[in-house]
Amino acid sequence: MHSTSIFTDKNTFISFVWQHVLLLVSLFIMTFGVVLCVRSNLGSSVISSTPLVFTLAGCQAFVPPLTLGEYTNILNVILVIGQIIVLGKQFRPIQLLQVIVGLVFGFLIDLNMALTDTMSCDTLPVQLITQFAGCTIMAIGIAFEVRCGSVTMPGEGMPVAISRVSGMPFAKAKIMVDVTLVSLAVAGCFFFFGKWLWNVVGIGTLFAMVYVGFLVRVIDKHIGWFDRVLLYSPGCRRYIYGLARYLHSRNG
C-alpha cells in the first residue's frame, strides 16, 4: 500500500511537470508572436507597449538600460501587486506563482528578441505581414496557454481580480486594463520623447487588441484534442515506473 501511494504521488508530480512543459511551449509561442509585433514597427502588443517605451528610453539613458523582457518582468510584478491591493484578503497565496510565470514570460521575450535580432521590416508590405503573423502566432500561444489550465498570466489576473471585486464582466475589465496599459505607453512616449511613437503604439496595437481576442476564441473551439495531450502519459514514464516496481518486488 505504501509503495502504491508513492507511485501515485510521483505520477501526480510527473503530470504536473508535463503540464508545465506544455505551458512553457505555449509561452514560447506567445512571446514569439509578441516579438514579431515589436519587430513590425507598426505597434507592439498591449502587454509589451509600456515595457517597450521604457526599453527605448533606456537606450537614451533616460531610465536604466534594461531589456524588453526585464521591463516586462517589472510590469508583471506590478500587476500582481495590483491584484493583491484589489483583492485584499481574497488574494490567494498560490497566485504569487504568477510572478514566476511572468518572469519566464519576460525571459522568453528576450530570447525571441535575440533570435530575431537580424530581422528587418523596412517596407510596408513586410511590416503588415509581420504584424499579422505576430498577432496570429500570439493568439495561438494564448489559446494553448489557457488550455494548460495553470497559473493565470499577470496580464489576465488583473482583470480577473477587478471583475471579482466589482462584479464587472471580465471582458469589460480586460478592455479597461488594456486601455490603461496602452494609455500609459502613450504617456510614456510624450514624457520621454515629446511625441507619439507609432512603432510603440500604432495601428498594429489597435489591430492586436481586436484581432487576437477574436482569434483566441476561434482557435479554442478547434483544439479540444490538446486536452488529451495534457493527459498524455509519456511512454518513458510507464517504462521507468514499470522498472521501479519490478526492482521493488525483487528487493521485497
JSON list of C-alpha atoms in Angstrom, two decimals, residues 99-206:
[
{"chain": "A", "resi": 99, "resn": "VAL", "atom": "CA", "xyz": [5.35, 36.18, -10.66]},
{"chain": "A", "resi": 100, "resn": "ILE", "atom": "CA", "xyz": [7.31, 33.08, -11.68]},
{"chain": "A", "resi": 101, "resn": "VAL", "atom": "CA", "xyz": [5.28, 32.62, -14.85]},
{"chain": "A", "resi": 102, "resn": "GLY", "atom": "CA", "xyz": [5.73, 36.34, -15.57]},
{"chain": "A", "resi": 103, "resn": "LEU", "atom": "CA", "xyz": [9.50, 36.06, -15.15]},
{"chain": "A", "resi": 104, "resn": "VAL", "atom": "CA", "xyz": [9.58, 33.13, -17.57]},
{"chain": "A", "resi": 105, "resn": "PHE", "atom": "CA", "xyz": [7.49, 35.20, -19.98]},
{"chain": "A", "resi": 106, "resn": "GLY", "atom": "CA", "xyz": [10.00, 38.06, -19.78]},
{"chain": "A", "resi": 107, "resn": "PHE", "atom": "CA", "xyz": [12.95, 35.71, -20.29]},
{"chain": "A", "resi": 108, "resn": "LEU", "atom": "CA", "xyz": [11.31, 34.19, -23.38]},
{"chain": "A", "resi": 109, "resn": "ILE", "atom": "CA", "xyz": [10.67, 37.66, -24.80]},
{"chain": "A", "resi": 110, "resn": "ASP", "atom": "CA", "xyz": [14.38, 38.42, -24.55]},
{"chain": "A", "resi": 111, "resn": "LEU", "atom": "CA", "xyz": [15.20, 35.02, -26.04]},
{"chain": "A", "resi": 112, "resn": "ASN", "atom": "CA", "xyz": [12.93, 35.65, -29.03]},
{"chain": "A", "resi": 113, "resn": "MET", "atom": "CA", "xyz": [14.29, 39.19, -29.39]},
{"chain": "A", "resi": 114, "resn": "ALA", "atom": "CA", "xyz": [17.75, 37.66, -29.69]},
{"chain": "A", "resi": 115, "resn": "LEU", "atom": "CA", "xyz": [16.55, 35.03, -32.17]},
{"chain": "A", "resi": 116, "resn": "THR", "atom": "CA", "xyz": [15.01, 37.75, -34.39]},
{"chain": "A", "resi": 117, "resn": "ASP", "atom": "CA", "xyz": [17.85, 40.23, -33.95]},
{"chain": "A", "resi": 118, "resn": "THR", "atom": "CA", "xyz": [18.75, 40.23, -37.67]},
{"chain": "A", "resi": 119, "resn": "MET", "atom": "CA", "xyz": [15.14, 40.60, -38.78]},
{"chain": "A", "resi": 120, "resn": "SER", "atom": "CA", "xyz": [14.39, 43.70, -40.82]},
{"chain": "A", "resi": 121, "resn": "CYS", "atom": "CA", "xyz": [10.98, 45.20, -41.64]},
{"chain": "A", "resi": 122, "resn": "ASP", "atom": "CA", "xyz": [11.79, 48.10, -43.93]},
{"chain": "A", "resi": 123, "resn": "THR", "atom": "CA", "xyz": [8.83, 48.08, -46.29]},
{"chain": "A", "resi": 124, "resn": "LEU", "atom": "CA", "xyz": [5.12, 48.40, -45.52]},
{"chain": "A", "resi": 125, "resn": "PRO", "atom": "CA", "xyz": [4.15, 45.01, -47.04]},
{"chain": "A", "resi": 126, "resn": "VAL", "atom": "CA", "xyz": [6.76, 43.25, -44.87]},
{"chain": "A", "resi": 127, "resn": "GLN", "atom": "CA", "xyz": [5.60, 45.20, -41.83]},
{"chain": "A", "resi": 128, "resn": "LEU", "atom": "CA", "xyz": [1.96, 44.25, -42.44]},
{"chain": "A", "resi": 129, "resn": "ILE", "atom": "CA", "xyz": [2.80, 40.59, -42.94]},
{"chain": "A", "resi": 130, "resn": "THR", "atom": "CA", "xyz": [4.99, 40.55, -39.83]},
{"chain": "A", "resi": 131, "resn": "GLN", "atom": "CA", "xyz": [2.31, 42.22, -37.70]},
{"chain": "A", "resi": 132, "resn": "PHE", "atom": "CA", "xyz": [-0.38, 39.84, -38.94]},
{"chain": "A", "resi": 133, "resn": "ALA", "atom": "CA", "xyz": [1.86, 36.82, -38.37]},
{"chain": "A", "resi": 134, "resn": "GLY", "atom": "CA", "xyz": [2.81, 38.08, -34.91]},
{"chain": "A", "resi": 135, "resn": "CYS", "atom": "CA", "xyz": [-0.80, 38.56, -33.82]},
{"chain": "A", "resi": 136, "resn": "THR", "atom": "CA", "xyz": [-1.79, 35.17, -35.22]},
{"chain": "A", "resi": 137, "resn": "ILE", "atom": "CA", "xyz": [1.08, 33.35, -33.50]},
{"chain": "A", "resi": 138, "resn": "MET", "atom": "CA", "xyz": [0.42, 35.21, -30.27]},
{"chain": "A", "resi": 139, "resn": "ALA", "atom": "CA", "xyz": [-3.26, 34.14, -30.38]},
{"chain": "A", "resi": 140, "resn": "ILE", "atom": "CA", "xyz": [-2.23, 30.51, -30.91]},
{"chain": "A", "resi": 141, "resn": "GLY", "atom": "CA", "xyz": [0.10, 30.69, -27.92]},
{"chain": "A", "resi": 142, "resn": "ILE", "atom": "CA", "xyz": [-2.57, 32.29, -25.73]},
{"chain": "A", "resi": 143, "resn": "ALA", "atom": "CA", "xyz": [-5.16, 29.67, -26.70]},
{"chain": "A", "resi": 144, "resn": "PHE", "atom": "CA", "xyz": [-2.82, 26.82, -25.72]},
{"chain": "A", "resi": 145, "resn": "GLU", "atom": "CA", "xyz": [-1.67, 28.64, -22.58]},
{"chain": "A", "resi": 146, "resn": "VAL", "atom": "CA", "xyz": [-5.26, 28.97, -21.38]},
{"chain": "A", "resi": 147, "resn": "ARG", "atom": "CA", "xyz": [-5.88, 25.28, -22.14]},
{"chain": "A", "resi": 148, "resn": "CYS", "atom": "CA", "xyz": [-2.93, 24.33, -19.95]},
{"chain": "A", "resi": 149, "resn": "GLY", "atom": "CA", "xyz": [-5.08, 25.43, -17.02]},
{"chain": "A", "resi": 150, "resn": "SER", "atom": "CA", "xyz": [-2.10, 26.52, -14.95]},
{"chain": "A", "resi": 151, "resn": "VAL", "atom": "CA", "xyz": [-1.49, 29.79, -13.12]},
{"chain": "A", "resi": 152, "resn": "THR", "atom": "CA", "xyz": [-3.03, 32.84, -14.80]},
{"chain": "A", "resi": 153, "resn": "MET", "atom": "CA", "xyz": [-0.70, 35.30, -16.50]},
{"chain": "A", "resi": 154, "resn": "PRO", "atom": "CA", "xyz": [-0.47, 38.63, -14.62]},
{"chain": "A", "resi": 155, "resn": "GLY", "atom": "CA", "xyz": [-1.98, 40.45, -17.58]},
{"chain": "A", "resi": 156, "resn": "GLU", "atom": "CA", "xyz": [-5.09, 38.28, -17.28]},
{"chain": "A", "resi": 157, "resn": "GLY", "atom": "CA", "xyz": [-5.04, 38.05, -13.49]},
{"chain": "A", "resi": 158, "resn": "MET", "atom": "CA", "xyz": [-5.56, 41.79, -13.04]},
{"chain": "A", "resi": 159, "resn": "PRO", "atom": "CA", "xyz": [-8.88, 41.98, -14.93]},
{"chain": "A", "resi": 160, "resn": "VAL", "atom": "CA", "xyz": [-9.98, 38.77, -13.20]},
{"chain": "A", "resi": 161, "resn": "ALA", "atom": "CA", "xyz": [-9.37, 40.48, -9.84]},
{"chain": "A", "resi": 162, "resn": "ILE", "atom": "CA", "xyz": [-11.24, 43.63, -10.89]},
{"chain": "A", "resi": 163, "resn": "SER", "atom": "CA", "xyz": [-14.13, 41.54, -12.21]},
{"chain": "A", "resi": 164, "resn": "ARG", "atom": "CA", "xyz": [-14.35, 39.53, -8.99]},
{"chain": "A", "resi": 165, "resn": "VAL", "atom": "CA", "xyz": [-14.42, 42.57, -6.71]},
{"chain": "A", "resi": 166, "resn": "SER", "atom": "CA", "xyz": [-16.57, 44.92, -8.80]},
{"chain": "A", "resi": 167, "resn": "GLY", "atom": "CA", "xyz": [-18.90, 42.45, -10.47]},
{"chain": "A", "resi": 168, "resn": "MET", "atom": "CA", "xyz": [-17.87, 43.89, -13.83]},
{"chain": "A", "resi": 169, "resn": "PRO", "atom": "CA", "xyz": [-17.87, 41.33, -16.67]},
{"chain": "A", "resi": 170, "resn": "PHE", "atom": "CA", "xyz": [-14.38, 40.00, -17.36]},
{"chain": "A", "resi": 171, "resn": "ALA", "atom": "CA", "xyz": [-14.44, 41.24, -20.96]},
{"chain": "A", "resi": 172, "resn": "LYS", "atom": "CA", "xyz": [-15.06, 44.83, -19.85]},
{"chain": "A", "resi": 173, "resn": "ALA", "atom": "CA", "xyz": [-12.43, 44.58, -17.12]},
{"chain": "A", "resi": 174, "resn": "LYS", "atom": "CA", "xyz": [-9.95, 43.23, -19.66]},
{"chain": "A", "resi": 175, "resn": "ILE", "atom": "CA", "xyz": [-10.64, 46.13, -22.04]},
{"chain": "A", "resi": 176, "resn": "MET", "atom": "CA", "xyz": [-10.22, 48.60, -19.16]},
{"chain": "A", "resi": 177, "resn": "VAL", "atom": "CA", "xyz": [-6.83, 47.13, -18.19]},
{"chain": "A", "resi": 178, "resn": "ASP", "atom": "CA", "xyz": [-5.66, 47.01, -21.82]},
{"chain": "A", "resi": 179, "resn": "VAL", "atom": "CA", "xyz": [-6.67, 50.62, -22.46]},
{"chain": "A", "resi": 180, "resn": "THR", "atom": "CA", "xyz": [-4.88, 51.66, -19.27]},
{"chain": "A", "resi": 181, "resn": "LEU", "atom": "CA", "xyz": [-1.65, 49.93, -20.34]},
{"chain": "A", "resi": 182, "resn": "VAL", "atom": "CA", "xyz": [-1.78, 51.46, -23.81]},
{"chain": "A", "resi": 183, "resn": "SER", "atom": "CA", "xyz": [-2.54, 54.89, -22.33]},
{"chain": "A", "resi": 184, "resn": "LEU", "atom": "CA", "xyz": [0.49, 54.57, -20.05]},
{"chain": "A", "resi": 185, "resn": "ALA", "atom": "CA", "xyz": [2.60, 53.70, -23.08]},
{"chain": "A", "resi": 186, "resn": "VAL", "atom": "CA", "xyz": [1.37, 56.80, -24.94]},
{"chain": "A", "resi": 187, "resn": "ALA", "atom": "CA", "xyz": [2.01, 58.96, -21.87]},
{"chain": "A", "resi": 188, "resn": "GLY", "atom": "CA", "xyz": [5.49, 57.48, -21.66]},
{"chain": "A", "resi": 189, "resn": "CYS", "atom": "CA", "xyz": [6.15, 58.36, -25.29]},
{"chain": "A", "resi": 190, "resn": "PHE", "atom": "CA", "xyz": [5.34, 62.02, -24.66]},
{"chain": "A", "resi": 191, "resn": "PHE", "atom": "CA", "xyz": [7.15, 62.11, -21.31]},
{"chain": "A", "resi": 192, "resn": "PHE", "atom": "CA", "xyz": [10.44, 60.67, -22.61]},
{"chain": "A", "resi": 193, "resn": "PHE", "atom": "CA", "xyz": [10.42, 61.67, -26.27]},
{"chain": "A", "resi": 194, "resn": "GLY", "atom": "CA", "xyz": [7.92, 64.51, -26.54]},
{"chain": "A", "resi": 195, "resn": "LYS", "atom": "CA", "xyz": [5.93, 62.78, -29.27]},
{"chain": "A", "resi": 196, "resn": "TRP", "atom": "CA", "xyz": [3.77, 59.79, -30.08]},
{"chain": "A", "resi": 197, "resn": "LEU", "atom": "CA", "xyz": [5.92, 56.82, -31.15]},
{"chain": "A", "resi": 198, "resn": "TRP", "atom": "CA", "xyz": [3.88, 54.96, -33.74]},
{"chain": "A", "resi": 199, "resn": "ASN", "atom": "CA", "xyz": [6.23, 51.97, -33.64]},
{"chain": "A", "resi": 200, "resn": "VAL", "atom": "CA", "xyz": [5.25, 51.53, -29.98]},
{"chain": "A", "resi": 201, "resn": "VAL", "atom": "CA", "xyz": [1.53, 52.31, -30.10]},
{"chain": "A", "resi": 202, "resn": "GLY", "atom": "CA", "xyz": [0.25, 52.26, -33.64]},
{"chain": "A", "resi": 203, "resn": "ILE", "atom": "CA", "xyz": [-2.25, 50.70, -35.97]},
{"chain": "A", "resi": 204, "resn": "GLY", "atom": "CA", "xyz": [-0.74, 47.32, -35.15]},
{"chain": "A", "resi": 205, "resn": "THR", "atom": "CA", "xyz": [-1.59, 47.79, -31.47]},
{"chain": "A", "resi": 206, "resn": "LEU", "atom": "CA", "xyz": [-5.23, 48.52, -32.28]}
]
